[in-house]
Amino acid sequence: MSEEESRLTDLAEQLTAVATLLPKPAPSGQPSVWADGRQALCETVPYFRSYQGGGYCTGGFAHGFMFDKESHERDYMDANVVISRASGGLSKDKATGDMVMEKDQTEGSQVCSVRNSVFHYNPVVIIVGENNPRSPSLPPHPYCVLDWFKPTHVWFEKSQGKKIIRYRFEKLKPYNGCWWAPRQMYEPVGLGDLPPAVKKQCRACSKDSLQVYIQGWMCLQPECSLFWKLKNGLEPQEADLLYDPRFMKQHTSWPHSSEPYDLRPELMKVCSLPIIGQDVSYAAWKGFVCPECGRCNSRESWIGWECGNTNCRFKYSLTHTLIPPNVLHDPYYPLSSNYAFSRDKCLPLIKTKLDFAHNYRINYFEIPGIDGFVVHLIANKTVNEEVGGPDDMFVELQQTDIGLRRRPLQMAMVKGQMLTQHFLVNYGMPYKFIAATASRSFDGAVDAIKNTRSRLNWAARYIAKGEYREFNEVLALGYFEKQAIDYHDDGEFGLGPTIATLSLGAPGIMRLRLKAKHYHGISKNGNYTEAAPLPGSIKYDARKATHDNIQLLKTTDRDAYRRKIKDLPQQLGLVKKTGKAPDAITMTLGHGDIVIMHGAGIQEYYEHAVGPSGKLRFALTCRYIDPESLKPGERPVYTVKLDEGTYDGSSLPPAA
Ligand SMILES: O=C(O)CCC(=O)C(=O)O
Ligand SMILES: [Fe+2]
């Protein structure tokens, strides 16, 4: 080994040792932006909005990278340089649960975006997760934003026999505010202190590659016959690989070192001249970086932003500009005191029945095979403008804080707390699927809540006739611009079979479709779906005949029945597809409209979703909740009295 080689080896060893010190030392500073959870991070910062994976690329460019637990053993991070494996291409090992490489990594859209960013001198933001084994110091929070970096290189290597893609990043402003460097970090060699990285042309493919490792130059072109081979024609021993400090610590010159924008987004402001809808717009439910402590926070409360850091509690809000009910009117669907226009659609297999009564156009949708129906009552001007009616309710709900909040979801798929998209609060009998703190008594509730209960009791009595129980709960949902509720059912245990919803404000598009397991005939575990098939589902006729045949077996020979359930998907040619059933019913829920879903079968077989089409919408849903279905800890501390309202929709002057 020449003197030069041994000096480089020595430097390489020192660099690696500094970067892999254990236990990890404390950082020399604090991040200016950090988060406790992934949702708060992704809802807040513009440079990382990816709920899965480590890279956020959009519009053909890379914006941010987050390096957490999934790390390659050759990943490297110091105060100014980050080297990582491109994300993606891993799959879960069934035995160990670890993420493993099963195939060669190929250039996908992320790599293409990084290449674009290299070419256009677009910096990216790097974030480190608390479980990152390569961080040079212990990250003080679950997610910590490092800084702006230049993406400088994209190249191929080989690891465990598979081709992998790697990136190198270099700090945009080196040696400036590297809070993540340990307090006494010793850097054996600085950025740009050494001669440039060695570049050689491959004798086989004639393409240039840089020397990344001390062990020797290798062609890094994945298609070349000499790819990843040392001078002796052999592949290097992975465990021995040491970065060539000339490659690692090179300084890449850019025509600028300007940060595209501040790592801490500014707090949202509204114009001094009130603009209708601005304070409930899409931007208004983004999270915020607390100006006092740097924490990323989702917007949880309807009335404003709050920092969730218990040591901070910074708060701010925007002035609400009232959206008067008359601006809700769509000029292409003028509203009058006559019956409104229908805009609902359904598949041919759905049986529709129409009725016109008490100022509502009433669309009944019957689903073959299900004992029950979905009804859409479309309001007219007379309904909306009556005293205490939808117009007044819409105004009152904007002027009063009824306790709407985005609430934690039961099943969090990401690190940290995961919130519903919409804001909600419950009145009356607690809805067991939301936290007890989210329930309030009808006593003291605003008129809009109490009147909704009375109005929906009237509507359900009229539509479901004798077959319904008086509602004892109102679940209020509030939606800002672009907030939606994804497909779900309302059929949880303990709920009555009738569910009625009053829509207020901007229209919502409600869709109903068969649940995937009923549509495809296969449950999540790959078994045949045992429930009777419904018309409109895949291979309906064959499934229907089979279903009828195996009912006897179910009672006579349980074991044979179980085997049958396992084998049927293959016999019937049912394949577990991710494809969803088409929407069977699509309704435009306008201001003042009521939807009633009646019958447990609808919730068992069908799921519904509501998407927004405007700036501000409320959905007030009434149910009957059996108090016996609640565990002692879930029962209300207040009494839920009977509805004292006397609303009667039939007393309005009739439509012409
Ligand atoms: O927004 C709506 O109209 C419906 C909301 C809903 O489906 C629910 O509260 O379960
Ligand atoms: Fe629902």
XYZ file of C-alpha atoms and ligand atoms in Angstrom:
667
model
C 0.000 0.000 0.000
C 1.427 3.401 -0.961
C 1.740 6.189 1.572
C -1.164 8.001 -0.119
C -3.334 4.893 0.076
C -2.610 4.316 3.714
C -3.364 7.978 4.513
C -6.712 7.700 2.708
C -7.504 4.432 4.479
C -6.687 6.024 7.785
C -8.967 8.996 7.036
C -11.755 6.716 5.850
C -11.562 4.694 9.040
C -11.644 7.812 11.170
C -14.646 9.223 9.286
C -16.578 5.997 9.701
C -15.656 5.741 13.365
C -16.891 9.272 14.075
C -20.161 8.586 12.289
C -20.886 5.335 14.092
C -20.029 6.269 17.655
C -22.083 4.396 20.278
C -23.807 5.330 22.477
C -24.778 8.228 20.281
C -23.659 11.577 21.654
C -26.077 14.447 22.220
C -26.418 16.887 19.336
C -24.746 20.278 19.547
C -28.011 22.118 18.921
C -31.734 21.738 18.467
C -33.654 21.343 15.220
C -35.657 24.380 14.200
C -38.447 22.056 13.013
C -39.424 18.689 14.498
C -42.430 16.420 14.878
C -43.737 13.743 17.187
C -45.726 11.999 14.480
C -45.727 11.417 10.778
C -49.137 12.945 10.087
C -48.259 16.175 11.879
C -45.028 16.356 9.875
C -46.658 15.625 6.528
C -49.567 18.003 7.106
C -47.225 20.799 8.084
C -44.076 21.029 6.003
C -44.228 21.504 2.235
C -41.026 19.537 1.695
C -42.167 16.210 3.116
C -45.708 15.040 2.487
C -45.128 11.359 2.074
C -46.904 9.063 4.552
C -45.027 6.041 3.301
C -41.453 5.625 2.219
C -38.479 7.825 2.763
C -38.678 10.127 -0.223
C -41.094 12.880 -1.137
C -40.985 13.611 -4.847
C -43.635 15.436 -6.783
C -43.871 17.164 -10.140
C -40.747 15.351 -11.335
C -38.493 16.730 -8.592
C -37.309 15.539 -5.207
C -38.340 17.743 -2.302
C -37.403 15.913 0.857
C -35.987 12.712 2.288
C -36.549 11.141 5.624
C -34.090 8.618 6.931
C -35.380 6.534 9.799
C -35.126 2.865 10.718
C -34.812 1.345 7.251
C -31.198 1.971 6.548
C -28.522 0.235 4.503
C -25.302 -0.734 6.267
C -23.296 1.562 3.992
C -25.540 4.584 4.696
C -23.518 7.454 6.079
C -24.265 10.764 7.747
C -22.035 13.457 9.158
C -22.448 17.207 9.607
C -22.278 17.942 5.883
C -22.611 14.736 3.904
C -25.383 12.141 3.712
C -25.096 8.955 1.676
C -28.111 6.710 1.445
C -29.740 3.944 -0.479
C -32.604 5.031 -2.737
C -35.882 4.077 -1.080
C -38.169 1.403 -2.435
C -37.427 -2.039 -3.787
C -37.607 -3.772 -0.413
C -40.170 -6.346 0.625
C -41.106 -7.818 3.960
C -39.493 -11.109 4.825
C -42.362 -13.404 5.819
C -40.347 -15.205 8.507
C -38.551 -12.341 10.231
C -40.719 -9.348 9.328
C -37.568 -7.486 8.258
C -37.423 -5.510 5.058
C -35.234 -7.393 2.594
C -34.032 -7.044 -0.970
C -35.539 -9.689 -3.179
C -34.662 -8.226 -6.538
C -32.465 -5.693 -8.278
C -33.480 -2.099 -7.710
C -34.385 -0.297 -10.913
C -34.707 3.371 -11.728
C -38.221 4.469 -10.867
C -39.793 7.884 -10.654
C -37.980 8.749 -7.420
C -34.567 8.238 -8.964
C -35.642 10.205 -12.015
C -36.778 13.041 -9.723
C -33.468 13.043 -7.867
C -31.568 13.141 -11.160
C -33.713 16.112 -12.211
C -32.990 17.851 -8.952
C -29.233 17.274 -9.406
C -29.404 18.684 -12.919
C -31.538 21.707 -12.006
C -29.636 22.517 -8.800
C -32.822 22.059 -6.760
C -31.965 21.489 -3.110
C -33.841 18.986 -0.942
C -34.600 18.917 2.771
C -33.333 16.002 4.834
C -35.154 14.775 7.920
C -33.858 12.226 10.375
C -36.003 9.801 12.351
C -35.232 8.801 15.937
C -34.482 5.220 14.879
C -31.898 6.116 12.286
C -28.815 4.042 13.121
C -26.529 6.358 11.111
C -27.368 9.688 12.687
C -24.135 11.096 14.171
C -26.014 12.173 17.320
C -29.155 11.119 19.141
C -32.145 12.826 17.482
C -34.000 14.730 20.222
C -37.475 14.055 18.729
C -39.134 11.291 16.697
C -38.619 13.327 13.502
C -36.060 16.130 13.214
C -35.501 18.335 10.184
C -31.801 18.685 9.378
C -31.461 21.290 6.643
C -31.309 21.963 2.911
C -28.943 19.688 0.992
C -27.697 19.532 -2.580
C -28.363 16.161 -4.169
C -24.997 15.554 -5.843
C -24.711 11.949 -7.085
C -26.898 9.010 -8.091
C -25.181 5.710 -8.814
C -25.548 1.945 -8.777
C -23.830 -0.548 -6.504
C -24.387 -4.120 -5.520
C -25.365 -5.410 -2.114
C -26.138 -9.000 -1.109
C -26.039 -9.950 -4.757
C -28.614 -7.349 -5.830
C -28.194 -4.059 -7.633
C -29.038 -1.063 -5.496
C -29.225 2.661 -6.186
C -27.497 5.156 -3.934
C -27.585 8.915 -3.428
C -25.107 11.386 -2.047
C -26.213 14.727 -0.573
C -24.093 17.630 0.541
C -25.178 20.444 2.814
C -26.249 23.509 0.833
C -24.514 25.827 3.297
C -21.745 23.666 4.723
C -20.612 24.177 8.314
C -23.582 26.423 8.969
C -25.933 25.487 11.794
C -25.351 21.719 11.754
C -27.318 21.173 14.968
C -27.100 17.376 14.545
C -23.297 17.309 14.736
C -22.197 16.112 18.168
C -20.952 18.884 20.431
C -17.315 17.862 20.223
C -17.289 16.476 16.747
C -13.865 15.825 15.432
C -13.754 15.955 11.660
C -10.527 14.411 10.371
C -10.984 16.008 6.973
C -13.242 18.839 5.800
C -15.400 19.217 2.734
C -13.230 19.989 -0.309
C -9.912 19.513 1.584
C -8.769 16.575 -0.540
C -8.083 16.215 -4.265
C -11.204 15.408 -6.327
C -12.669 11.932 -6.524
C -10.968 9.621 -9.033
C -12.862 9.350 -12.305
C -12.081 6.570 -14.824
C -13.464 5.380 -18.093
C -14.536 1.750 -18.249
C -12.722 -0.306 -20.849
C -15.848 -2.352 -21.520
C -18.611 0.245 -21.735
C -16.514 3.391 -22.241
C -18.531 5.238 -19.642
C -17.040 7.254 -16.787
C -17.553 6.289 -13.164
C -16.200 7.751 -9.958
C -14.247 5.806 -7.403
C -16.524 5.514 -4.393
C -14.516 3.059 -2.294
C -10.914 2.837 -1.175
C -10.806 -0.795 -2.333
C -10.453 0.409 -5.913
C -12.209 1.851 -8.902
C -15.186 -0.108 -10.299
C -17.491 0.519 -13.210
C -20.839 1.676 -11.759
C -22.914 1.243 -14.927
C -25.452 -1.474 -14.033
C -25.643 -2.908 -17.555
C -21.873 -3.206 -18.052
C -20.121 -6.584 -17.926
C -17.531 -5.066 -15.597
C -20.129 -3.529 -13.239
C -19.066 -3.682 -9.592
C -15.848 -5.540 -10.356
C -12.422 -4.611 -9.064
C -9.283 -4.639 -11.192
C -8.801 -8.330 -10.411
C -12.176 -9.060 -12.018
C -13.797 -9.965 -8.687
C -16.529 -8.263 -6.752
C -15.399 -6.556 -3.538
C -16.053 -8.035 -0.109
C -18.955 -5.941 1.129
C -17.893 -6.041 4.749
C -14.509 -4.493 3.878
C -15.812 -1.541 1.862
C -14.628 1.840 3.058
C -15.629 5.074 1.379
C -12.896 6.884 -0.459
C -12.639 10.176 1.460
C -11.989 11.993 -1.842
C -15.470 10.941 -2.978
C -17.151 11.385 0.365
C -15.746 14.767 1.312
C -15.697 16.376 -2.146
C -17.163 19.823 -2.435
C -19.689 20.084 -5.245
C -19.852 23.526 -6.616
C -23.314 24.893 -7.444
C -24.159 28.207 -9.096
C -26.092 29.150 -5.977
C -26.440 28.235 -2.346
C -29.796 29.849 -1.816
C -32.493 28.100 0.225
C -35.743 28.064 -1.760
C -37.753 28.916 1.346
C -37.636 28.868 5.104
C -37.673 25.451 6.785
C -40.365 26.856 9.088
C -43.450 27.722 7.041
C -45.081 30.998 8.008
C -48.305 30.985 9.993
C -51.350 31.385 7.800
C -52.863 34.843 7.680
C -56.129 36.082 6.230
C -56.393 39.239 4.157
C -57.350 42.369 6.049
C -60.314 42.698 3.712
C -62.475 39.683 4.575
C -62.579 37.030 1.851
C -65.366 34.513 2.132
C -64.020 30.992 2.565
C -60.371 31.890 3.111
C -60.262 30.827 6.753
C -61.839 27.425 5.963
C -59.808 26.781 2.827
C -57.453 23.870 2.184
C -54.536 25.955 3.470
C -56.418 26.593 6.704
C -56.227 23.003 7.869
C -52.573 22.505 7.139
C -50.551 22.086 10.285
C -48.201 24.721 11.645
C -44.675 24.831 12.933
C -44.880 26.362 16.371
C -42.965 29.655 16.249
C -41.953 29.157 19.876
C -40.747 25.563 19.991
C -40.522 24.325 16.377
C -42.991 21.447 16.793
C -45.084 20.474 13.778
C -48.748 20.294 14.758
C -51.788 19.209 12.807
C -54.719 21.541 12.995
C -56.869 19.725 15.538
C -59.387 22.298 16.626
C -62.093 23.867 14.502
C -61.416 27.249 16.051
C -57.678 27.419 15.514
C -54.209 25.968 15.906
C -52.680 24.795 19.190
C -49.174 23.587 19.886
C -49.364 20.105 21.397
C -46.021 20.451 23.177
C -47.004 20.391 26.841
C -44.216 22.836 27.650
C -45.390 25.323 25.063
C -49.127 25.453 24.307
C -48.821 28.289 21.795
C -52.209 29.047 20.134
C -53.516 31.164 17.318
C -56.591 31.455 15.167
C -57.980 33.335 12.194
C -61.024 35.548 12.140
C -63.925 33.696 10.558
C -65.726 35.461 7.766
C -69.332 34.326 7.786
C -70.420 32.397 4.726
C -73.998 33.557 4.260
C -76.370 30.809 3.096
C -77.205 32.699 -0.086
C -73.655 32.266 -1.443
C -74.127 28.500 -1.315
C -76.513 28.581 -4.212
C -75.168 27.153 -7.423
C -76.256 29.501 -10.238
C -76.703 26.507 -12.536
C -79.064 24.861 -10.070
C -81.253 27.741 -8.893
C -83.395 26.917 -5.899
C -87.049 27.823 -5.695
C -90.068 27.029 -3.577
C -90.960 24.263 -6.009
C -89.409 20.798 -5.992
C -85.679 20.808 -6.622
C -83.895 19.214 -9.549
C -82.507 15.691 -9.097
C -78.832 15.069 -9.679
C -78.569 11.553 -8.235
C -77.311 8.579 -10.197
C -77.355 4.839 -9.658
C -76.541 1.548 -11.357
C -79.413 -0.084 -13.259
C -79.707 -2.853 -10.677
C -80.749 -0.348 -8.002
C -84.510 0.112 -7.878
C -85.549 3.738 -7.588
C -88.837 5.140 -6.445
C -89.668 8.822 -6.461
C -91.920 10.813 -4.242
C -92.687 14.511 -3.820
C -93.885 15.578 -0.410
C -93.498 18.303 2.200
C -91.272 20.397 -0.076
C -88.797 17.563 -0.603
C -88.092 15.641 -3.752
C -87.621 12.186 -2.284
C -85.450 9.615 -4.072
C -85.767 6.077 -2.701
C -83.039 3.624 -3.629
C -83.675 -0.036 -3.035
C -80.826 -2.515 -3.209
C -81.872 -5.985 -4.378
C -81.241 -8.640 -1.759
C -81.173 -6.156 1.099
C -83.996 -5.496 3.475
C -83.740 -1.736 3.706
C -83.244 1.355 1.589
C -81.408 4.609 1.136
C -83.483 7.758 0.811
C -82.388 11.191 -0.283
C -84.723 14.048 0.620
C -83.791 17.057 -1.484
C -84.747 20.327 0.166
C -86.144 23.383 -1.552
C -86.028 27.080 -0.670
C -89.043 26.874 1.651
C -87.336 24.229 3.772
C -84.014 26.039 3.879
C -85.404 29.443 4.754
C -87.889 28.475 7.434
C -87.140 29.945 10.857
C -84.637 27.750 12.693
C -84.141 25.744 9.481
C -80.989 24.894 7.517
C -80.027 28.537 6.723
C -80.263 29.575 10.376
C -78.467 26.415 11.496
C -75.624 27.018 9.056
C -75.118 30.528 10.415
C -75.323 29.415 14.032
C -72.779 26.628 13.518
C -70.356 29.180 12.100
C -70.855 31.602 14.944
C -70.615 29.192 17.873
C -67.871 26.885 19.013
C -69.669 23.546 19.308
C -66.478 21.642 20.182
C -65.542 20.290 16.778
C -62.107 18.680 16.684
C -60.232 16.231 14.546
C -60.078 13.098 16.715
C -57.511 10.317 17.044
C -58.139 7.327 14.816
C -58.296 3.881 16.363
C -55.942 2.254 13.907
C -52.823 4.300 13.464
C -50.753 3.053 10.541
C -47.961 5.569 10.999
C -45.781 6.757 13.862
C -47.470 9.096 16.304
C -51.048 10.139 16.613
C -53.229 9.855 13.530
C -56.283 12.107 13.314
C -59.469 11.939 11.301
C -59.487 14.321 8.370
C -62.757 15.969 9.343
C -63.661 17.703 12.609
C -66.313 16.121 14.840
C -68.188 16.283 18.114
C -70.921 14.090 19.554
C -74.093 15.101 21.423
C -76.312 12.852 23.504
C -75.598 9.162 23.865
C -71.851 8.681 23.319
C -70.860 7.135 20.067
C -68.511 4.433 21.305
C -66.102 4.821 18.448
C -65.008 8.228 19.544
C -63.351 9.272 22.786
C -65.647 9.952 25.755
C -64.344 13.517 25.868
C -65.894 14.053 22.463
C -69.443 13.659 23.817
C -71.646 16.403 25.240
C -75.119 16.674 26.671
C -78.058 18.027 24.649
C -78.683 20.364 27.592
C -76.972 23.588 26.683
C -76.381 22.499 23.079
C -76.974 25.138 20.415
C -80.354 25.221 18.672
C -78.839 23.799 15.500
C -77.969 20.552 17.301
C -81.277 20.228 19.146
C -83.314 21.194 16.087
C -81.426 18.703 13.935
C -82.505 15.897 16.234
C -86.111 16.968 16.089
C -86.046 17.521 12.318
C -84.418 14.138 11.644
C -86.824 12.388 14.019
C -89.655 13.850 11.963
C -88.050 12.761 8.684
C -87.257 9.230 9.901
C -90.766 8.820 11.310
C -92.158 9.826 7.940
C -89.803 7.654 5.868
C -89.267 4.560 8.028
C -92.803 4.640 9.396
C -93.131 2.448 12.505
C -89.811 0.710 12.085
C -87.495 3.103 13.776
C -86.422 4.165 17.255
C -86.254 7.758 18.296
C -82.751 9.160 17.915
C -80.707 9.755 21.050
C -77.505 10.983 19.449
C -76.285 13.676 17.054
C -72.815 13.334 15.597
C -71.725 16.642 14.092
C -69.055 16.580 11.424
C -67.420 19.711 10.054
C -65.513 19.750 6.798
C -63.149 22.447 5.562
C -62.274 22.638 1.896
C -61.124 19.257 0.435
C -61.863 17.315 3.625
C -63.647 14.062 3.008
C -64.735 10.911 4.769
C -63.496 7.761 3.093
C -65.534 4.586 2.550
C -66.791 3.151 5.813
C -69.990 1.687 7.221
C -72.097 2.858 10.126
C -73.114 -0.605 11.203
C -71.293 -1.000 14.469
C -72.792 -3.110 17.190
C -75.300 -1.244 19.327
C -76.526 1.120 16.663
C -80.099 1.156 15.482
C -80.760 0.283 11.862
C -81.805 3.823 10.912
C -79.262 6.552 10.317
C -80.313 10.021 9.234
C -78.005 12.844 8.174
C -78.731 16.515 7.580
C -76.303 18.285 5.218
C -75.551 21.972 5.668
C -73.412 24.303 3.596
C -71.435 23.302 0.530
C -72.667 20.208 -1.298
C -71.183 16.805 -0.558
C -71.028 13.903 -2.978
C -72.077 10.707 -1.257
C -71.229 7.361 -2.833
C -72.314 3.866 -1.861
C -70.727 0.674 -3.105
C -70.547 -2.999 -2.204
C -67.711 -3.804 0.178
C -64.813 -5.516 -1.597
C -65.255 -8.848 0.212
C -68.884 -9.055 -0.900
C -68.095 -7.830 -4.391
C -65.243 -10.289 -5.036
C -66.579 -13.078 -2.784
C -63.253 -13.394 -0.945
C -62.435 -12.217 2.543
C -59.120 -10.692 3.554
C -57.781 -14.085 4.661
C -58.424 -15.593 1.224
C -61.471 -17.631 2.288
C -64.811 -17.617 0.519
C -67.103 -14.879 1.877
C -69.786 -16.728 3.806
C -72.562 -14.161 3.558
C -75.117 -14.648 0.786
C -73.959 -12.907 -2.411
C -75.842 -9.879 -3.698
C -76.782 -9.064 -7.289
C -74.148 -6.870 -8.880
C -71.241 -8.784 -7.379
C -68.622 -10.776 -9.287
C -69.791 -14.281 -10.448
C -73.103 -13.687 -8.754
C -75.008 -16.615 -10.308
C -72.351 -19.230 -9.506
C -71.905 -17.880 -6.002
C -75.655 -17.795 -5.374
C -76.084 -21.437 -6.421
C -73.100 -22.480 -4.289
C -74.259 -20.484 -1.331
C -77.642 -22.169 -1.324
C -75.966 -25.591 -1.650
C -73.584 -25.254 1.257
C -76.087 -24.008 3.827
C -77.052 -27.568 4.738
C -73.405 -28.601 5.052
C -72.884 -25.742 7.458
C -75.276 -27.299 9.951
C -74.486 -30.976 9.315
C -70.701 -31.174 8.903
C -68.768 -28.185 10.241
C -65.342 -29.538 9.225
C -66.374 -30.256 5.664
C -67.957 -26.807 5.536
C -64.721 -25.130 6.700
C -62.718 -26.994 4.067
C -65.224 -25.965 1.439
C -64.903 -22.311 2.429
C -61.151 -22.566 1.897
C -61.403 -24.322 -1.459
C -64.303 -22.435 -3.000
C -62.404 -19.357 -4.208
C -60.259 -21.539 -6.446
C -63.136 -23.723 -7.589
C -65.240 -20.730 -8.559
C -62.324 -18.846 -10.069
C -62.615 -16.006 -7.583
C -59.495 -13.943 -7.367
C -58.554 -11.631 -4.571
C -58.335 -8.390 -6.393
C -57.646 -5.005 -4.942
C -60.184 -3.598 -7.397
C -63.168 -2.043 -5.681
C -66.823 -2.383 -6.562
C -68.237 0.409 -8.703
C -70.330 3.022 -6.946
C -73.912 1.816 -6.944
C -75.481 5.097 -5.808
C -74.059 8.616 -6.155
C -75.977 11.475 -4.580
C -75.301 15.204 -4.490
C -76.183 16.273 -0.973
C -77.125 19.928 -1.072
C -77.686 22.374 1.758
C -80.724 21.263 3.794
C -80.883 17.762 2.259
C -81.465 14.680 4.382
C -80.194 11.155 3.767
C -81.717 8.212 5.562
C -80.143 4.782 5.503
C -82.509 2.198 6.892
C -81.738 -1.457 7.508
C -78.742 -3.275 8.981
C -78.082 -5.050 5.655
C -76.988 -1.812 4.022
C -74.239 -1.362 6.573
C -73.272 -5.020 6.405
C -72.891 -5.182 2.642
C -72.353 -1.620 1.551
C -69.921 1.136 2.433
C -70.291 4.858 1.864
C -67.993 7.844 1.452
C -68.647 11.558 1.244
C -66.428 13.913 -0.721
C -66.686 17.654 -0.620
C -67.218 20.069 -3.446
C -66.972 23.417 -1.708
C -65.443 25.295 1.182
C -67.499 24.602 4.298
C -69.884 21.785 5.040
C -71.509 20.259 8.096
C -73.086 16.818 8.319
C -75.274 16.185 11.357
C -76.049 12.509 11.781
C -78.616 11.034 14.138
C -78.650 7.461 15.339
C -80.226 5.422 18.066
C -77.499 4.069 20.319
C -78.489 1.318 22.685
C -77.204 2.415 26.128
C -76.803 -1.281 26.992
C -74.180 -1.594 24.249
C -71.904 0.812 26.127
C -69.473 -0.413 28.738
C -69.758 1.312 32.138
C -66.822 3.611 31.344
C -68.403 4.635 28.065
C -71.769 5.705 29.492
C -72.529 9.403 29.708
C -72.242 11.289 32.980
C -75.354 13.248 31.977
C -78.848 11.922 31.264
C -79.944 11.755 27.670
C -83.515 12.971 27.728
C -86.140 12.304 25.120
C -86.385 14.739 22.225
C -88.315 17.774 23.432
C -88.519 19.250 19.918
C -91.789 19.267 18.076
C -90.621 19.821 14.527
C -93.215 19.001 11.907
C -92.141 19.354 8.298
C -95.672 18.940 7.067
C -96.709 22.319 8.448
C -94.807 24.297 5.791
C -96.678 25.785 2.825
C -96.558 23.033 0.182
C -94.515 23.285 -3.012
C -96.379 24.038 -6.211
O -70.724 13.740 5.623
C -71.727 13.029 5.548
O -72.733 13.392 4.964
C -71.749 11.631 6.100
C -70.891 11.375 7.265
C -70.881 9.935 7.641
O -70.884 9.072 6.817
C -70.814 9.537 9.056
O -70.870 10.412 9.932
O -70.724 8.356 9.341
Fe -71.139 7.180 7.749
